[in-house]
PDB file of C-alpha atoms in Angstrom:
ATOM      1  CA  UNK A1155     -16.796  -7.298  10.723  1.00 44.00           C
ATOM      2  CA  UNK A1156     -14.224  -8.538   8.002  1.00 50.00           C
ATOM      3  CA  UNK A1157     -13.025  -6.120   5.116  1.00 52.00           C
ATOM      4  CA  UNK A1158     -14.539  -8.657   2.801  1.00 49.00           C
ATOM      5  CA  UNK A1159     -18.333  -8.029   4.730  1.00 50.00           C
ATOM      6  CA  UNK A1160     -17.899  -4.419   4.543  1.00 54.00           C
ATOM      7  CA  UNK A1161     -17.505  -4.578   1.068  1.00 61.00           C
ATOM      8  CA  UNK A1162     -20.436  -6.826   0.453  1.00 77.00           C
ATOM      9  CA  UNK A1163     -22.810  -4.707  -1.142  1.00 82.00           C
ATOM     10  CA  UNK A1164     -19.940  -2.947  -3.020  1.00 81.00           C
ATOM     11  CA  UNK A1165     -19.061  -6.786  -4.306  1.00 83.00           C
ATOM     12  CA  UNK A1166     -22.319  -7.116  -5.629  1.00 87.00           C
ATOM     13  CA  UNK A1167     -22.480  -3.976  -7.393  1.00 85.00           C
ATOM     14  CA  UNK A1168     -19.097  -4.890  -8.723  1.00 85.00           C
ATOM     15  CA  UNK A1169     -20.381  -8.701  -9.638  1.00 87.00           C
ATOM     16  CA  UNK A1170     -23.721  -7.079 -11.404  1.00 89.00           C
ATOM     17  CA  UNK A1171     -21.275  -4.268 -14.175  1.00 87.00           C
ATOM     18  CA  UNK A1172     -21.246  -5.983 -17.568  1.00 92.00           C
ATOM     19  CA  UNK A1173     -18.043  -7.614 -18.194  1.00 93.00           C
ATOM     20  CA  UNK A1174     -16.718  -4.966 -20.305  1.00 95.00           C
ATOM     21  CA  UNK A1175     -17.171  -2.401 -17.782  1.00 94.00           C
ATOM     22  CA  UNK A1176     -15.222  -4.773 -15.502  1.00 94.00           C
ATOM     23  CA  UNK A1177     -12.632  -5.141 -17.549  1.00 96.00           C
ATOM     24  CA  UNK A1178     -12.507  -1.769 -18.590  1.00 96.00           C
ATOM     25  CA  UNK A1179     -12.197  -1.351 -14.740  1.00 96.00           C
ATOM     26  CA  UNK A1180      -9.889  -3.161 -14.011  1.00 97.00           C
ATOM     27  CA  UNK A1181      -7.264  -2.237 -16.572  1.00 97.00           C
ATOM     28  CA  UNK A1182      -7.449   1.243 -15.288  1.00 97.00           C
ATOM     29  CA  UNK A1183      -6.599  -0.056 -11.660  1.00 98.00           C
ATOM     30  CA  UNK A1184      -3.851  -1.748 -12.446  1.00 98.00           C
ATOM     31  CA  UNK A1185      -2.583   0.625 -14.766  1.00 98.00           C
ATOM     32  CA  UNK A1186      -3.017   3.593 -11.452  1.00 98.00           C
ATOM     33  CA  UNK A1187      -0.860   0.936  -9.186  1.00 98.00           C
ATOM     34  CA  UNK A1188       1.663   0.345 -12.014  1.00 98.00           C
ATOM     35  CA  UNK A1189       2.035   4.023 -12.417  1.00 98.00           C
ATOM     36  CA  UNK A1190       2.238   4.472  -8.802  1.00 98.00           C
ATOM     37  CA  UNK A1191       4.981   1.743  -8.115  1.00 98.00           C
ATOM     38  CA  UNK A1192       7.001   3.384 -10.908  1.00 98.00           C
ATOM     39  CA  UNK A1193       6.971   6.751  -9.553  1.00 97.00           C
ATOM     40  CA  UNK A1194       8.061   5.341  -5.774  1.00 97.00           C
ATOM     41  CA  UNK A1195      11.101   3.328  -7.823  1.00 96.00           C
ATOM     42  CA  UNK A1196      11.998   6.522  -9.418  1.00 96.00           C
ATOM     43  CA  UNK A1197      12.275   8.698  -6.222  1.00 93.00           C
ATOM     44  CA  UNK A1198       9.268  10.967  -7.653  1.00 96.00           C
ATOM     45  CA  UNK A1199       7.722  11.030  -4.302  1.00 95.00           C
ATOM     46  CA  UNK A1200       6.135  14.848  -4.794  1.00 96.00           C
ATOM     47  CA  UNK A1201       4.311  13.265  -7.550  1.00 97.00           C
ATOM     48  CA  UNK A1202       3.142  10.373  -5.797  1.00 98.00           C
ATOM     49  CA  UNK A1203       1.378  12.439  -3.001  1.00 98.00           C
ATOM     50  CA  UNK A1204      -0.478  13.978  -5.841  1.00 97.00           C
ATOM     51  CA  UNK A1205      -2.062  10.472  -6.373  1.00 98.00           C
ATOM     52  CA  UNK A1206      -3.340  10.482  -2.859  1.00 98.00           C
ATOM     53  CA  UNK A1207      -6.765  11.447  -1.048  1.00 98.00           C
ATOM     54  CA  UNK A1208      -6.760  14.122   1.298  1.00 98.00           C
ATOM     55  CA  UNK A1209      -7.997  11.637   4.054  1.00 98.00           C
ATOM     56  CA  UNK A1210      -5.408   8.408   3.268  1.00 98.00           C
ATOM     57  CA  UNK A1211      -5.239   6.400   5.897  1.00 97.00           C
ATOM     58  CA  UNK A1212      -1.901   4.464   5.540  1.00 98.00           C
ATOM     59  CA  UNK A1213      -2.048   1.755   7.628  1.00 97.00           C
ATOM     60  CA  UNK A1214       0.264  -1.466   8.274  1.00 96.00           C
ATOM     61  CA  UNK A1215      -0.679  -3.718  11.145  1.00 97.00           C
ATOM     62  CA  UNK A1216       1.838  -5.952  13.396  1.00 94.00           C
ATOM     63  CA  UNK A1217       1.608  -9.311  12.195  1.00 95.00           C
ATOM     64  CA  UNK A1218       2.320 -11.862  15.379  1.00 94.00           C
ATOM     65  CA  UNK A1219       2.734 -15.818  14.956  1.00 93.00           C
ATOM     66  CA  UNK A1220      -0.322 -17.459  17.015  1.00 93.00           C
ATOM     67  CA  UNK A1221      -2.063 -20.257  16.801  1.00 94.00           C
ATOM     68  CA  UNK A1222      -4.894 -21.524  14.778  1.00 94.00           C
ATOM     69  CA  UNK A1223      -8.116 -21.030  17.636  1.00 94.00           C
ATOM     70  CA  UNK A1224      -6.609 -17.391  17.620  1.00 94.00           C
ATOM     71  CA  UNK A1225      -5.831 -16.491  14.101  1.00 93.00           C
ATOM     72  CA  UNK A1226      -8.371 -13.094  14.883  1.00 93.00           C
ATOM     73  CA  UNK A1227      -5.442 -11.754  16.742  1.00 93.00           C
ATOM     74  CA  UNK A1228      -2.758 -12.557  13.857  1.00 94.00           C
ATOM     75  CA  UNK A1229      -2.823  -8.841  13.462  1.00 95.00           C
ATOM     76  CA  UNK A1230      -3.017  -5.758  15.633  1.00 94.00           C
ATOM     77  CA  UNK A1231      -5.727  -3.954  15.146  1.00 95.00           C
ATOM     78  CA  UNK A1232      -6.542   0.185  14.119  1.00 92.00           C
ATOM     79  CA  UNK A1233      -5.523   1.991  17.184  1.00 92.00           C
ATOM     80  CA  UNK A1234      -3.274  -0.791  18.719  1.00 95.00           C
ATOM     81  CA  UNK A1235       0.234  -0.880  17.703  1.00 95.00           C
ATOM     82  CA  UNK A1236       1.399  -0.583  13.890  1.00 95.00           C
ATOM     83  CA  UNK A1237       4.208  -0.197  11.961  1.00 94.00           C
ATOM     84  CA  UNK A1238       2.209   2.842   9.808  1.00 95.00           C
ATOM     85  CA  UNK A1239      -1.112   4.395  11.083  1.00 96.00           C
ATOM     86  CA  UNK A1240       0.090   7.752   8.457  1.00 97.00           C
ATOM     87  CA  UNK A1241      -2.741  10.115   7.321  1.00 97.00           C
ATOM     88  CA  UNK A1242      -1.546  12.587   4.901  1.00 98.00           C
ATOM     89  CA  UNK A1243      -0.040  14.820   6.924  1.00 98.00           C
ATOM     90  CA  UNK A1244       2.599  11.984   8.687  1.00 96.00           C
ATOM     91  CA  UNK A1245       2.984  11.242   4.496  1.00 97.00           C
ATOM     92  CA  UNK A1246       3.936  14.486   3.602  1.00 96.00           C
ATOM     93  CA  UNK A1247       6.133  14.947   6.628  1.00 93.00           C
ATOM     94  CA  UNK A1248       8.073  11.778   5.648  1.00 91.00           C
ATOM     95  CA  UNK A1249       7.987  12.891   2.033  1.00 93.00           C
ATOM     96  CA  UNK A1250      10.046  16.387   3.151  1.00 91.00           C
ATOM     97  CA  UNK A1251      12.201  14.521   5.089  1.00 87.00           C
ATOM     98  CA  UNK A1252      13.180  12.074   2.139  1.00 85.00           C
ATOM     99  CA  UNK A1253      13.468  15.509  -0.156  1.00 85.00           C
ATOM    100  CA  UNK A1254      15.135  17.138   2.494  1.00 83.00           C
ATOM    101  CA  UNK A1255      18.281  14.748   2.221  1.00 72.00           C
ATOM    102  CA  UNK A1256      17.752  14.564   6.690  1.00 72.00           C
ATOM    103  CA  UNK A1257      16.696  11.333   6.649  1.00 72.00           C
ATOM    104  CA  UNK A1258      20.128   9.056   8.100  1.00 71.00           C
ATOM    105  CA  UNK A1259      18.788   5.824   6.825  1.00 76.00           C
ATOM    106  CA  UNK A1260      18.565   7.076   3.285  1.00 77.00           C
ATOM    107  CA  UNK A1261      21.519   9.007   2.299  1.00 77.00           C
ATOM    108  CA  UNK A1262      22.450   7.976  -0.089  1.00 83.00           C
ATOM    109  CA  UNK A1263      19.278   6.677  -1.346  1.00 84.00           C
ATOM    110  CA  UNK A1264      17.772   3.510  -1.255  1.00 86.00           C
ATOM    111  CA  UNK A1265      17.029   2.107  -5.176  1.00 91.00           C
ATOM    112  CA  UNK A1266      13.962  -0.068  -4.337  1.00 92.00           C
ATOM    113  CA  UNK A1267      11.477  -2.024  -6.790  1.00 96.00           C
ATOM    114  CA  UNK A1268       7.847  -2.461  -6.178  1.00 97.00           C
ATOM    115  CA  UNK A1269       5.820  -5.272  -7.730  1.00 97.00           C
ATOM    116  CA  UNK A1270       1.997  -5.319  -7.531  1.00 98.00           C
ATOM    117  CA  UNK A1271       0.446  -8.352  -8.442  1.00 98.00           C
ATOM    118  CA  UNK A1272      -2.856 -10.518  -8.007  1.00 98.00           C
ATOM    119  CA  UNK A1273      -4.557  -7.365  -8.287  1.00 98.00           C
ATOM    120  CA  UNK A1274      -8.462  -8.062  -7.655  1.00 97.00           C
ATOM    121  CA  UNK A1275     -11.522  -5.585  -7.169  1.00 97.00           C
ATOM    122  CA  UNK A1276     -13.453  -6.616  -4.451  1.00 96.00           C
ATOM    123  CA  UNK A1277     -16.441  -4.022  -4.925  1.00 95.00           C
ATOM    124  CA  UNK A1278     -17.406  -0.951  -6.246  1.00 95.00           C
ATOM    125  CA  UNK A1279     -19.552   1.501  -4.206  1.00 94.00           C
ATOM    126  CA  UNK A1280     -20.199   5.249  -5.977  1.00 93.00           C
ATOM    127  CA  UNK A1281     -16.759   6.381  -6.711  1.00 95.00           C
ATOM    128  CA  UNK A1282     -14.886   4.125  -4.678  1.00 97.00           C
ATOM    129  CA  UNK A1283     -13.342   0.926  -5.724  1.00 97.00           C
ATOM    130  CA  UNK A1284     -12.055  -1.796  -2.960  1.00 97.00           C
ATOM    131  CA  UNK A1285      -9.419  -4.251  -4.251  1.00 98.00           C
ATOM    132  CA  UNK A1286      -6.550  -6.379  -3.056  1.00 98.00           C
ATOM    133  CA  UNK A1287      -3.295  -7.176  -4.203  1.00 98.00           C
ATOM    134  CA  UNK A1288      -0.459  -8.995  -3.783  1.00 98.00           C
ATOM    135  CA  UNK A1289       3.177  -6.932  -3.219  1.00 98.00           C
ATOM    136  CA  UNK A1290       6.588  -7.992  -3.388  1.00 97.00           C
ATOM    137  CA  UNK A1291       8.861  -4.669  -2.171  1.00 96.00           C
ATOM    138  CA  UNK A1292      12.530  -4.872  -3.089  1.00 95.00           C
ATOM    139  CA  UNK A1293      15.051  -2.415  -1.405  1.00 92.00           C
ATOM    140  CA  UNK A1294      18.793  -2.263  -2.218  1.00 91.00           C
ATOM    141  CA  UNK A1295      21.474   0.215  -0.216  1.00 85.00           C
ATOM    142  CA  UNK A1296      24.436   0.976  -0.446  1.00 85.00           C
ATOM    143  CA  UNK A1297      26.632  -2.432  -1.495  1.00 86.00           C
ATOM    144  CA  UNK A1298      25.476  -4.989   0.354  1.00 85.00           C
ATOM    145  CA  UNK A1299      22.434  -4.008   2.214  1.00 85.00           C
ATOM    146  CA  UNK A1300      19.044  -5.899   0.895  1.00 91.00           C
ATOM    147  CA  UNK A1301      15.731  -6.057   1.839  1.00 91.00           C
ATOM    148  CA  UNK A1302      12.622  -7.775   0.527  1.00 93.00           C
ATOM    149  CA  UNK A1303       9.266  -7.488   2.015  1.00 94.00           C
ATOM    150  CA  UNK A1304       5.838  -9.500   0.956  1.00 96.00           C
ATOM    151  CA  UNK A1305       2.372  -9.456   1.835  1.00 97.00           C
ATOM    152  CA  UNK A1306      -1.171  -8.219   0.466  1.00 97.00           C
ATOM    153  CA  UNK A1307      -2.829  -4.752   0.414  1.00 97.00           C
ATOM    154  CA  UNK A1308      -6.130  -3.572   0.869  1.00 98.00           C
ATOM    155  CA  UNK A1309      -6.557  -0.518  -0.850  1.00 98.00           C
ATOM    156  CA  UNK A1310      -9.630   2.417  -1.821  1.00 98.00           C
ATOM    157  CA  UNK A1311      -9.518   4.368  -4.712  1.00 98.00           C
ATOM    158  CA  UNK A1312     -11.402   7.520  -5.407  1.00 98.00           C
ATOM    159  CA  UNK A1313     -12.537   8.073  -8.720  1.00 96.00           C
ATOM    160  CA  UNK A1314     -10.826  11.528  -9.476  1.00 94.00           C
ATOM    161  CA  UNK A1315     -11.694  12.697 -12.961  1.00 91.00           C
ATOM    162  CA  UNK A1316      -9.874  10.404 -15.804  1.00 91.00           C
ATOM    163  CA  UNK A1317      -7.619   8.702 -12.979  1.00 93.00           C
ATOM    164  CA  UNK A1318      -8.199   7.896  -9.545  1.00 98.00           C
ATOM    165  CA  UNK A1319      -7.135   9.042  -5.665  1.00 98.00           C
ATOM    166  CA  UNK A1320      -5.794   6.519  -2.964  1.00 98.00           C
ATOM    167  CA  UNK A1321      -8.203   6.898   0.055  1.00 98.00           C
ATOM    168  CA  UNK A1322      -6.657   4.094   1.637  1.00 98.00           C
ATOM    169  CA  UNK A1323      -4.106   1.078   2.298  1.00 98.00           C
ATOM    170  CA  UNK A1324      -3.852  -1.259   4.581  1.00 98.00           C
ATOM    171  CA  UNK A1325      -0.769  -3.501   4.438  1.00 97.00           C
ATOM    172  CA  UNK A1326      -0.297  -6.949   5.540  1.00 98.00           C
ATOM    173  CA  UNK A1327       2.945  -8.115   5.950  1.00 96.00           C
ATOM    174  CA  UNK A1328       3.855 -11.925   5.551  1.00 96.00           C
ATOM    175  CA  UNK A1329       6.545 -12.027   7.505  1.00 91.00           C
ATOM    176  CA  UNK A1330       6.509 -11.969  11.416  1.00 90.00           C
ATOM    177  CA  UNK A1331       9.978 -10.646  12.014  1.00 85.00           C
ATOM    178  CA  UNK A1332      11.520  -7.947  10.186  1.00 84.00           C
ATOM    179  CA  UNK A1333      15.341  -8.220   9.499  1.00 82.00           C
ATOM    180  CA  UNK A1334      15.424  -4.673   7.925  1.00 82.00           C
ATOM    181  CA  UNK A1335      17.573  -1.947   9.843  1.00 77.00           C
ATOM    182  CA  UNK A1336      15.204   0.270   9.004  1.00 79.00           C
ATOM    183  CA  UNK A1337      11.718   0.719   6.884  1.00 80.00           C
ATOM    184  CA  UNK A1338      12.061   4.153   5.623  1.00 83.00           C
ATOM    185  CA  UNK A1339      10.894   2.867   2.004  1.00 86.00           C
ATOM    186  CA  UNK A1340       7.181   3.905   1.178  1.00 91.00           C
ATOM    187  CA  UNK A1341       5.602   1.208   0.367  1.00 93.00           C
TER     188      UNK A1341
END
């Protein structure tokens, strides 16, 4: 079953909200992710753990090239091989690590910038909202090192109060190979 079937009840609930309540909705979204990015561009990773769930699952998938009959195995699935299968433990871990100055691959730092775009709620179930969106992650180091990396993200957020809690993302890469000596950047 797709991500998109899953959410189909949660789409319909979202479809049947009066369009102020949508839009309402989905200013506060993209104003969470736009906070979010800002505080991973600005190295305030303490404070971005605050904005997660206690049981994120953080989650990016191997993207192969295959061929159209077998597009279903594009991408490896939970359990198989990933790049990130992270709960919030294996977050906070790498979080320390990055505070911690013991992480090779970023001392000195990396500057990054993340973009979020295309942002679109795909249901709304209880407290939970499902959307996608589109990413474009920019990573500088040191004076010649660059990295950009694209794709989409399927993400749950928790209503938490005023603001919300990220209960999960899954990221999908659009590139097969990655040229990157390293992907230490939290994405």
């Amino acid at each position: 079953m797709s991500a998109l079937e899953r959410t189909a009840p949660a789409a319909d609930a979202w479809a049947a909200m009066p369009i102020a309540e949508r839009a309402r909705l989905q200013y506060e979204v993209e104003q969470f992710l736009y906070a979010e990015a800002a505080l991973l561009d600005a190295r305030r990773y303490r404070d971005w753990l605050g904005l997660l769930a206690d049981d994120i699952h953080y989650w990016m998938p191997i993207r192969r090239n295959v061929t159209t009959a077998d597009l279903d195995l594009e991408f490896t699935k939970p359990g198989e091989m990933a790049f990130f299968d992270d709960d919030r433990l294996m977050l906070e871990m790498r979080v320390r690590k990055l505070e911690a100055g013991s992480a090779w691959s970023e001392d000195p730092p990396s500057r990054s910038r993340h973009f979020v775009s295309n942002v679109r709620i795909l249901g709304v179930e209880g407290d939970e909202i499902t959307l996608e969106a589109a990413f474009h992650l920019y990573r500088s180091r040191l004076n010649s090192e660059e990295d950009s990396w694209f794709g989409r993200r399927l993400d749950v957020l928790r209503r938490a109060g005023d603001s919300f809690r990220l209960a999960r993302r899954h990221l999908f890469l659009d590139q097969t190979l990655i040229l990157a000596a390293n992907m230490s950047t939290i994405f």
